Coordinates of C-alpha atoms in Angstrom, one line a residue:
M1 CA 37.5 -81.5 -22.6
Q2 CA 36.4 -83.1 -25.8
S3 CA 38.0 -81.8 -28.9
H4 CA 37.0 -83.8 -32.0
A5 CA 33.4 -84.2 -33.1
S6 CA 31.9 -87.2 -34.8
F7 CA 30.0 -87.1 -38.1
S8 CA 26.7 -87.4 -36.2
D9 CA 27.8 -84.5 -33.9
V10 CA 28.5 -82.3 -36.9
S11 CA 25.2 -83.2 -38.5
E12 CA 23.4 -82.3 -35.2
L13 CA 25.1 -78.9 -35.2
Q14 CA 24.1 -78.3 -38.8
L15 CA 20.5 -79.1 -38.0
S16 CA 20.4 -76.8 -35.0
V17 CA 21.8 -73.6 -36.6
R18 CA 21.1 -71.6 -39.8
G19 CA 24.7 -70.5 -40.5
P20 CA 27.3 -72.6 -42.3
V21 CA 29.3 -75.3 -40.5
F22 CA 32.8 -76.2 -41.8
T23 CA 35.1 -79.1 -41.1
P24 CA 38.8 -78.8 -42.0
A25 CA 38.0 -80.9 -45.2
D26 CA 35.4 -78.5 -46.4
P27 CA 35.9 -75.7 -49.0
G28 CA 35.7 -72.4 -47.2
F29 CA 37.1 -73.7 -43.9
A30 CA 40.5 -71.8 -44.4
A31 CA 38.8 -68.6 -45.3
E32 CA 36.4 -68.9 -42.3
V33 CA 39.1 -69.3 -39.7
A34 CA 41.7 -66.9 -41.3
A35 CA 43.2 -64.2 -39.1
F36 CA 44.2 -60.8 -40.2
N37 CA 47.7 -61.6 -38.8
L38 CA 49.0 -64.1 -41.3
S39 CA 51.4 -65.5 -38.8
T40 CA 48.5 -66.8 -36.8
Q41 CA 47.1 -70.0 -38.2
H42 CA 44.0 -71.2 -36.4
Q43 CA 43.4 -74.9 -36.4
P44 CA 40.0 -75.5 -34.8
D45 CA 38.2 -78.9 -35.2
L46 CA 35.1 -77.1 -36.5
A47 CA 34.2 -73.6 -37.7
F48 CA 30.7 -72.1 -37.6
G49 CA 29.5 -68.9 -39.2
A50 CA 26.8 -67.5 -37.0
L51 CA 24.0 -65.4 -38.5
D52 CA 22.5 -64.1 -35.3
A53 CA 22.4 -64.4 -31.5
E54 CA 20.1 -67.5 -31.7
D55 CA 22.7 -69.2 -33.9
V56 CA 25.4 -68.4 -31.4
A57 CA 23.4 -69.6 -28.4
A58 CA 22.5 -72.9 -30.2
A59 CA 26.1 -73.5 -31.2
V60 CA 27.3 -72.9 -27.6
R61 CA 24.7 -75.2 -26.2
W62 CA 25.8 -77.9 -28.7
A63 CA 29.4 -77.4 -27.6
A64 CA 28.5 -77.4 -23.9
E65 CA 26.7 -80.7 -24.2
R66 CA 30.0 -82.2 -25.6
R67 CA 32.3 -80.3 -23.2
M68 CA 34.0 -78.8 -26.3
P69 CA 36.0 -75.6 -26.0
V70 CA 34.7 -72.6 -27.9
S71 CA 36.5 -69.7 -29.4
V72 CA 35.1 -66.6 -31.3
Q73 CA 36.5 -64.5 -34.1
S74 CA 35.0 -61.5 -36.0
T75 CA 37.6 -59.7 -38.1
G76 CA 40.6 -61.6 -37.0
H77 CA 42.5 -58.5 -36.0
G78 CA 43.0 -59.5 -32.4
A79 CA 44.2 -63.0 -33.3
T80 CA 47.7 -62.9 -31.8
N81 CA 47.8 -66.5 -30.5
A82 CA 46.6 -69.4 -32.6
I83 CA 43.5 -71.4 -31.7
E84 CA 43.9 -75.2 -31.7
G85 CA 41.0 -77.5 -31.4
G86 CA 37.4 -77.0 -30.4
L87 CA 34.7 -75.0 -32.2
L88 CA 35.5 -71.6 -33.6
I89 CA 32.4 -69.4 -34.0
S90 CA 32.8 -66.7 -36.6
T91 CA 30.5 -63.6 -36.0
R92 CA 31.5 -61.7 -39.2
R93 CA 28.1 -62.2 -40.8
M94 CA 26.3 -60.5 -37.8
L95 CA 26.2 -57.1 -39.4
E96 CA 23.3 -55.4 -37.7
L97 CA 23.9 -51.6 -37.5
S98 CA 21.5 -48.8 -36.5
I99 CA 22.1 -45.3 -35.3
D100 CA 19.8 -43.1 -33.3
P101 CA 20.8 -39.5 -34.2
I102 CA 18.5 -38.0 -31.5
E103 CA 19.9 -40.1 -28.6
K104 CA 23.4 -40.1 -30.3
T105 CA 23.7 -43.9 -29.9
A106 CA 24.6 -46.9 -32.0
R107 CA 23.7 -50.5 -31.9
V108 CA 26.0 -53.0 -33.7
G109 CA 26.1 -56.7 -34.2
A110 CA 29.2 -58.7 -33.4
G111 CA 30.6 -58.6 -36.9
V112 CA 30.4 -54.9 -37.6
R113 CA 33.7 -53.1 -38.2
W114 CA 34.4 -49.5 -37.2
R115 CA 34.5 -48.4 -40.8
A116 CA 30.7 -49.0 -41.2
V117 CA 30.0 -47.2 -37.9
V118 CA 32.2 -44.2 -38.8
D119 CA 30.7 -43.8 -42.3
H120 CA 27.1 -44.2 -41.1
A121 CA 27.5 -41.9 -38.1
A122 CA 29.2 -39.2 -40.2
T123 CA 25.9 -38.7 -42.1
F124 CA 24.4 -37.4 -38.8
G125 CA 27.5 -35.3 -37.8
L126 CA 28.5 -38.0 -35.2
M127 CA 31.4 -40.3 -34.6
G128 CA 32.3 -43.4 -32.6
L129 CA 35.5 -43.8 -30.6
C130 CA 37.5 -45.8 -33.0
G131 CA 41.2 -46.5 -32.6
S132 CA 44.1 -46.5 -35.0
T133 CA 42.3 -48.4 -37.7
T134 CA 38.6 -48.6 -38.6
D135 CA 39.1 -52.1 -40.0
V136 CA 38.8 -53.8 -36.6
G137 CA 35.6 -55.1 -35.2
V138 CA 33.7 -52.8 -32.8
V139 CA 32.8 -55.4 -30.3
G140 CA 36.2 -57.1 -29.8
Y141 CA 37.9 -53.8 -29.7
T142 CA 35.5 -52.5 -27.0
L143 CA 35.7 -55.7 -24.9
G144 CA 39.4 -55.1 -24.5
G145 CA 38.7 -51.5 -23.4
G146 CA 39.2 -49.9 -26.8
L147 CA 41.8 -47.1 -27.0
P148 CA 40.4 -44.3 -29.2
I149 CA 42.5 -41.8 -31.2
L150 CA 40.7 -39.2 -29.1
G151 CA 40.8 -41.2 -25.9
R152 CA 42.4 -38.4 -23.8
K153 CA 39.2 -36.4 -24.4
Y154 CA 36.6 -39.1 -24.2
G155 CA 38.1 -42.0 -22.4
F156 CA 38.1 -45.6 -23.4
A157 CA 35.5 -46.9 -25.8
S158 CA 34.2 -49.2 -23.1
D159 CA 33.4 -46.2 -20.9
H160 CA 30.5 -45.4 -23.2
V161 CA 28.8 -48.8 -23.6
I162 CA 25.1 -48.7 -22.8
A163 CA 24.4 -52.5 -23.1
F164 CA 25.9 -55.8 -24.2
E165 CA 23.9 -58.8 -25.4
L166 CA 25.8 -61.9 -24.2
V167 CA 25.7 -65.6 -24.7
T168 CA 27.2 -67.4 -21.7
A169 CA 28.7 -70.9 -21.5
D170 CA 25.3 -72.7 -21.0
G171 CA 23.9 -71.0 -24.2
T172 CA 21.8 -68.5 -22.2
Q173 CA 21.2 -65.1 -23.8
R174 CA 21.6 -62.2 -21.3
R175 CA 21.1 -58.4 -21.7
V176 CA 23.9 -56.7 -19.7
T177 CA 23.7 -53.1 -18.5
K178 CA 24.8 -51.0 -15.6
D179 CA 21.4 -51.8 -13.9
E180 CA 20.7 -55.3 -15.3
N181 CA 23.4 -57.9 -14.6
S182 CA 25.6 -55.1 -13.2
E183 CA 28.5 -57.3 -12.2
L184 CA 28.8 -58.6 -15.7
F185 CA 28.6 -55.1 -17.0
Y186 CA 31.7 -54.3 -14.9
L187 CA 33.5 -57.4 -16.0
L188 CA 32.8 -57.2 -19.8
R189 CA 34.3 -53.6 -20.1
G190 CA 37.9 -54.6 -20.5
G191 CA 37.5 -58.3 -19.6
K192 CA 37.7 -59.5 -23.2
G193 CA 36.3 -63.0 -23.9
N194 CA 36.4 -64.6 -20.5
L195 CA 32.7 -64.9 -19.8
G196 CA 30.9 -65.5 -23.1
I197 CA 30.2 -64.3 -26.6
V198 CA 28.9 -60.8 -27.1
T199 CA 26.4 -60.8 -30.0
A200 CA 25.4 -57.1 -30.0
M201 CA 26.4 -53.9 -28.3
E202 CA 24.9 -50.4 -27.8
F203 CA 27.0 -47.3 -27.1
H204 CA 27.2 -43.6 -27.2
L205 CA 28.3 -41.5 -30.1
F206 CA 29.8 -38.0 -30.1
P207 CA 29.9 -34.9 -32.4
S208 CA 32.4 -35.3 -35.2
S209 CA 33.0 -31.6 -35.9
D210 CA 36.3 -29.6 -35.5
L211 CA 38.8 -32.4 -35.9
F212 CA 42.4 -31.5 -36.6
A213 CA 44.7 -34.5 -37.0
G214 CA 47.3 -36.3 -39.0
G215 CA 51.0 -37.0 -38.8
L216 CA 54.5 -35.5 -39.2
Y217 CA 57.3 -37.7 -40.6
Y218 CA 60.9 -37.0 -39.7
D219 CA 64.0 -38.6 -41.0
G220 CA 65.2 -41.2 -38.5
A221 CA 68.5 -39.4 -38.2
H222 CA 66.6 -36.9 -36.0
A223 CA 65.2 -39.6 -33.7
A224 CA 66.9 -38.3 -30.5
A225 CA 65.9 -34.7 -31.0
V226 CA 62.3 -35.6 -31.8
L227 CA 62.0 -38.0 -28.8
Q228 CA 63.5 -35.4 -26.5
Q229 CA 61.0 -32.8 -27.6
F230 CA 58.1 -35.3 -27.5
S231 CA 58.9 -36.1 -23.8
E232 CA 58.9 -32.4 -23.0
W233 CA 55.8 -31.6 -25.1
V234 CA 53.3 -34.2 -24.0
P235 CA 53.0 -33.2 -20.3
E236 CA 51.7 -29.8 -21.4
L237 CA 49.0 -31.1 -23.8
P238 CA 45.4 -30.6 -22.8
P239 CA 43.0 -33.6 -22.8
E240 CA 41.5 -32.5 -26.1
A241 CA 44.9 -33.5 -27.7
S242 CA 46.2 -37.0 -28.2
A243 CA 49.6 -38.0 -29.5
S244 CA 51.9 -40.9 -30.2
L245 CA 55.4 -41.3 -31.6
A246 CA 56.4 -44.3 -33.7
F247 CA 59.9 -45.4 -34.8
L248 CA 59.3 -47.0 -38.2
R249 CA 61.6 -49.1 -40.4
L250 CA 59.4 -49.0 -43.5
P251 CA 59.8 -51.8 -46.2
D252 CA 60.7 -51.0 -49.7
M253 CA 57.2 -51.8 -51.0
D254 CA 54.6 -50.0 -53.2
I255 CA 52.2 -49.6 -50.4
V256 CA 54.6 -47.2 -48.7
P257 CA 54.6 -43.6 -50.1
E258 CA 57.7 -43.0 -52.3
P259 CA 59.5 -40.4 -50.0
L260 CA 59.3 -42.9 -47.1
R261 CA 59.9 -46.2 -48.9
G262 CA 62.7 -48.3 -47.5
K263 CA 63.5 -45.6 -44.9
F264 CA 63.9 -45.4 -41.1
V265 CA 61.5 -42.6 -40.0
V266 CA 59.9 -41.2 -36.9
H267 CA 56.2 -40.7 -37.2
L268 CA 54.3 -38.3 -34.9
R269 CA 50.6 -39.0 -34.7
Y270 CA 48.5 -36.1 -33.5
A271 CA 44.7 -35.5 -33.0
Y272 CA 42.8 -32.6 -31.5
Q273 CA 39.1 -31.7 -31.4
G274 CA 38.5 -28.0 -31.1
D275 CA 39.7 -24.8 -32.6
A276 CA 42.1 -25.4 -35.5
A277 CA 44.2 -22.4 -34.5
V278 CA 44.7 -23.9 -31.0
A279 CA 45.5 -27.3 -32.5
T280 CA 48.1 -25.7 -34.8
Q281 CA 49.7 -23.7 -31.9
L282 CA 49.9 -26.8 -29.7
L283 CA 51.7 -28.7 -32.5
E284 CA 54.3 -26.0 -33.1
P285 CA 57.0 -27.3 -30.7
M286 CA 57.0 -30.6 -32.5
R287 CA 57.2 -28.9 -35.9
K288 CA 60.3 -27.1 -34.6
S289 CA 61.9 -30.2 -33.0
A290 CA 63.6 -31.3 -36.3
P291 CA 63.2 -30.9 -40.1
F292 CA 60.2 -33.0 -41.2
M293 CA 59.9 -35.0 -44.5
M294 CA 56.1 -34.9 -44.7
D295 CA 53.4 -33.0 -42.9
G296 CA 49.9 -34.6 -43.1
T297 CA 48.3 -32.7 -40.3
G298 CA 45.3 -30.4 -40.8
P299 CA 41.5 -30.3 -40.6
L300 CA 40.2 -33.9 -41.0
E301 CA 36.8 -35.5 -41.4
S302 CA 35.9 -38.3 -39.0
T303 CA 35.8 -40.6 -42.0
Q304 CA 39.5 -40.0 -42.6
M305 CA 40.7 -41.1 -39.1
D306 CA 42.7 -43.9 -40.6
M307 CA 45.1 -41.3 -42.0
V308 CA 46.4 -40.5 -38.5
H309 CA 48.2 -43.8 -37.8
Q310 CA 48.1 -45.2 -41.4
D311 CA 48.0 -48.8 -40.2
P312 CA 48.4 -51.6 -42.8
E313 CA 45.2 -52.2 -44.8
Q314 CA 46.2 -55.6 -46.0
P315 CA 46.8 -58.7 -43.8
V316 CA 50.5 -59.2 -42.9
P317 CA 52.4 -61.7 -40.8
V318 CA 53.5 -60.0 -37.6
R319 CA 54.6 -60.6 -34.0
E320 CA 53.7 -58.1 -31.4
R321 CA 54.5 -57.2 -27.8
G322 CA 53.2 -54.3 -25.6
F323 CA 53.3 -53.0 -22.1
L324 CA 52.7 -49.9 -20.1
L325 CA 55.0 -47.1 -18.9
D326 CA 54.7 -44.9 -15.9
R327 CA 57.1 -42.3 -17.3
L328 CA 59.3 -41.3 -20.2
D329 CA 62.4 -40.3 -18.3
Q330 CA 66.0 -40.1 -19.5
G331 CA 66.7 -43.7 -18.8
A332 CA 63.6 -44.8 -20.8
K333 CA 64.6 -42.5 -23.7
D334 CA 68.1 -43.8 -23.7
A335 CA 66.9 -47.4 -23.8
I336 CA 64.5 -46.7 -26.7
L337 CA 67.2 -45.1 -28.7
R338 CA 69.6 -48.0 -28.0
H339 CA 67.2 -50.4 -29.5
F340 CA 65.4 -48.3 -32.2
G341 CA 67.6 -45.2 -32.9
P342 CA 69.4 -44.4 -36.2
D343 CA 72.0 -46.9 -37.4
V344 CA 70.6 -49.6 -35.0
P345 CA 69.8 -52.8 -36.9
S346 CA 66.5 -54.1 -35.7
P347 CA 63.9 -56.6 -36.8
V348 CA 61.2 -54.5 -35.3
L349 CA 59.1 -52.7 -37.9
M350 CA 57.4 -50.3 -35.5
A351 CA 58.0 -49.2 -31.9
E352 CA 55.3 -46.9 -30.6
I353 CA 55.0 -44.6 -27.6
R354 CA 51.3 -43.7 -27.2
L355 CA 50.3 -41.0 -24.7
L356 CA 47.6 -42.0 -22.2
G357 CA 46.1 -39.9 -19.3
G358 CA 43.4 -37.3 -19.5
A359 CA 39.9 -38.9 -19.6
L360 CA 41.6 -42.3 -20.0
A361 CA 42.6 -42.1 -16.3
V362 CA 39.1 -41.9 -15.0
C363 CA 36.4 -44.7 -15.2
A364 CA 33.1 -43.1 -16.0
D365 CA 31.1 -45.6 -14.0
G366 CA 33.5 -46.0 -11.1
E367 CA 35.1 -49.3 -11.9
D368 CA 35.8 -51.7 -14.8
M369 CA 38.4 -54.1 -16.0
V370 CA 40.6 -51.7 -18.1
G371 CA 44.1 -52.1 -16.8
A372 CA 45.7 -49.0 -18.4
R373 CA 44.0 -46.3 -16.2
D374 CA 47.1 -45.4 -14.2
A375 CA 49.8 -45.6 -16.8
A376 CA 51.3 -42.6 -18.6
F377 CA 52.1 -44.3 -21.9
S378 CA 51.5 -47.5 -23.9
F379 CA 54.6 -48.9 -25.5
F380 CA 54.0 -51.3 -28.4
M381 CA 56.3 -53.2 -30.8
A382 CA 55.6 -55.1 -34.0
G383 CA 57.8 -56.9 -36.4
M384 CA 57.3 -58.9 -39.6
A385 CA 57.1 -62.6 -38.7
V386 CA 59.0 -63.8 -41.7
P387 CA 62.4 -65.6 -41.7
P388 CA 65.0 -64.7 -40.6
L389 CA 63.4 -61.8 -38.7
A390 CA 60.7 -64.0 -36.9
E391 CA 63.4 -65.9 -35.0
L392 CA 64.9 -62.6 -33.7
L393 CA 61.8 -60.9 -32.5
P394 CA 61.1 -62.6 -29.2
G395 CA 64.6 -62.0 -28.0
V396 CA 64.5 -58.3 -29.0
F397 CA 61.1 -57.9 -27.4
D398 CA 62.4 -59.4 -24.1
A399 CA 65.5 -57.2 -24.2
V400 CA 63.5 -54.0 -24.7
R401 CA 61.0 -54.9 -21.9
E402 CA 63.9 -55.6 -19.6
D403 CA 65.7 -52.3 -20.5
L404 CA 62.4 -50.4 -19.9
R405 CA 61.6 -52.2 -16.6
D406 CA 62.4 -49.2 -14.4
A407 CA 59.9 -47.0 -16.3
S408 CA 57.3 -49.7 -16.7
S409 CA 54.1 -50.0 -14.6
G410 CA 54.4 -53.8 -14.8
G411 CA 51.1 -54.1 -16.5
T412 CA 49.7 -54.2 -20.0
F413 CA 46.7 -53.1 -22.0
V414 CA 44.9 -56.1 -23.3
N415 CA 44.3 -54.7 -26.8
L416 CA 47.9 -53.8 -27.2
H417 CA 49.4 -56.7 -25.2
G418 CA 50.4 -58.7 -28.3
H419 CA 51.4 -62.3 -28.3
F420 CA 51.4 -63.9 -24.8
V421 CA 54.2 -66.3 -23.9
D422 CA 52.5 -68.3 -21.2
A423 CA 49.4 -68.5 -18.9
E424 CA 50.8 -66.0 -16.5
D425 CA 51.5 -63.5 -19.3
R426 CA 48.1 -63.7 -20.8
E427 CA 46.6 -62.7 -17.4
R428 CA 48.9 -59.7 -17.1
P429 CA 46.4 -57.1 -18.4
W430 CA 44.6 -57.3 -15.1
G431 CA 45.8 -56.5 -11.7
P432 CA 45.5 -59.1 -8.8
S433 CA 42.3 -57.8 -7.3
V434 CA 40.3 -57.5 -10.6
R435 CA 41.8 -60.8 -11.8
E436 CA 40.4 -62.6 -8.8
R437 CA 37.0 -61.0 -9.4
L438 CA 37.1 -62.2 -13.0
R439 CA 38.1 -65.7 -11.9
K440 CA 35.2 -65.9 -9.5
A441 CA 32.8 -64.9 -12.2
K442 CA 34.3 -67.4 -14.6
A443 CA 34.0 -70.2 -12.1
E444 CA 30.3 -69.4 -11.9
L445 CA 29.5 -68.7 -15.5
D446 CA 32.0 -70.9 -17.3
P447 CA 32.9 -73.7 -14.8
H448 CA 34.2 -76.0 -17.4
N449 CA 36.4 -73.3 -19.0
M450 CA 34.8 -73.5 -22.4
F451 CA 36.0 -70.1 -23.3
S452 CA 39.7 -70.9 -22.8
F453 CA 41.3 -69.2 -25.8
G454 CA 42.9 -65.8 -26.0
H455 CA 43.3 -63.5 -23.1
V456 CA 41.5 -65.4 -20.4
V457 CA 42.2 -66.0 -16.7
G458 CA 42.7 -69.4 -15.3
L459 CA 40.0 -70.9 -13.0
P460 CA 40.8 -71.0 -9.3
V461 CA 43.0 -74.0 -8.4
I462 CA 40.2 -75.8 -6.5
D463 CA 37.8 -75.6 -9.4
Q464 CA 40.4 -76.9 -11.9
T465 CA 41.0 -79.9 -9.7
V466 CA 37.3 -80.7 -9.4
L467 CA 36.9 -80.2 -13.2
L468 CA 39.7 -82.7 -13.9
E469 CA 38.1 -85.2 -11.7
E470 CA 34.7 -84.6 -13.2
V471 CA 35.9 -85.0 -16.8
A472 CA 37.8 -88.2 -15.8
T473 CA 34.7 -89.8 -14.2
G474 CA 32.2 -88.4 -16.7
G475 CA 30.3 -86.6 -13.9
D476 CA 27.8 -83.8 -14.5
A477 CA 28.2 -81.7 -11.4
V478 CA 28.0 -77.9 -11.9
L479 CA 30.4 -75.8 -9.9
N480 CA 29.2 -73.0 -7.7
S481 CA 31.2 -70.3 -6.1

């Protein structure tokens, strides 16, 4: 595939779109391609800030004519692996947002963040199914499945999509619903960016009343007792309740509350929608598991959901790794404490066990690409990617995964997969059967593998061979499957 573009190529792109086009020499290029994860430094050949779906389609057609690879970024939160070469299309200016309070639905452009949806929906007593932070983009989050704080009650965010608007690799705009382009509807829900660029999305909203949520912080010295109680507590939780447990080695920085600054703590995250008395009663076993340092649980407005996980609000350099667990048995608990318990030096800033199950285990429309349906827990690790910690993290991640192998499902959840280490690893979020279905669709819709960045599947071997020959000979054949 072609990578670099000539001056005339760039001029032609500028004339065919309305949004700004940046070369690496232009002011604004670095800001346009910047990721939220400061350890990820994108280096595309060109960056383009799309204003609408027509802009995206025109830019993709321009790239297709030149066999140039295309990547897409909105907020930069999902940017775990760096983009090198090609055209990066930024959708952050695509901020269309409308809510139908009668139908309880929302429509968003590709650049809209959950914060905007949460705030606007709350005025109608509604909420969307956001995850641990409202700073992420709605579309990218949902394309990966989208794991909501209240996922055990409502399922994955992708379960409640009504329609996608998609630009495929030939620059065609398609509307994708359960009844219109139904195969694409299946593949986009959890299939990430394999098949094109989603420019807009419509989805269901839910009542925002009766929320009880927040977190309990325990001194890390009680990690074993808290983990033990957590493992006994979560199997009894109803689907209205969601929970996760994080082992945090918090930095000595002003952004951390004074009582927690520079400490090793265990953070229980909890959310329940329903009667507050029931929510309180359900939480009682964890309150009694060990003395807690801070209690931030109680009635919560939907606009305060960021208080549950308290994810960083400012860009930071991190490395991440995640996978799925079938169980939290004694062997798994022992392994977690060996790596993240008190008095264990670790470069890992956070290790989180997030409870799955409930409505997350059932696909509302029968089938989709979400690979976390059958797992009991998501296990996720993150560490600061700064010397000398950055050099230590990959080895620690590998060791933890190996020690938890017996409890692992073998799969991952694409939104919490983290950095992938090779081509096989980046396909791991999808099982063999759905992976092949995704490959077949990619061979049809993206035969030249234009969308080759991030979590994408490889084309079938036969198609890759033909493509290499075609590029070498300058042929114009279009693959069919």
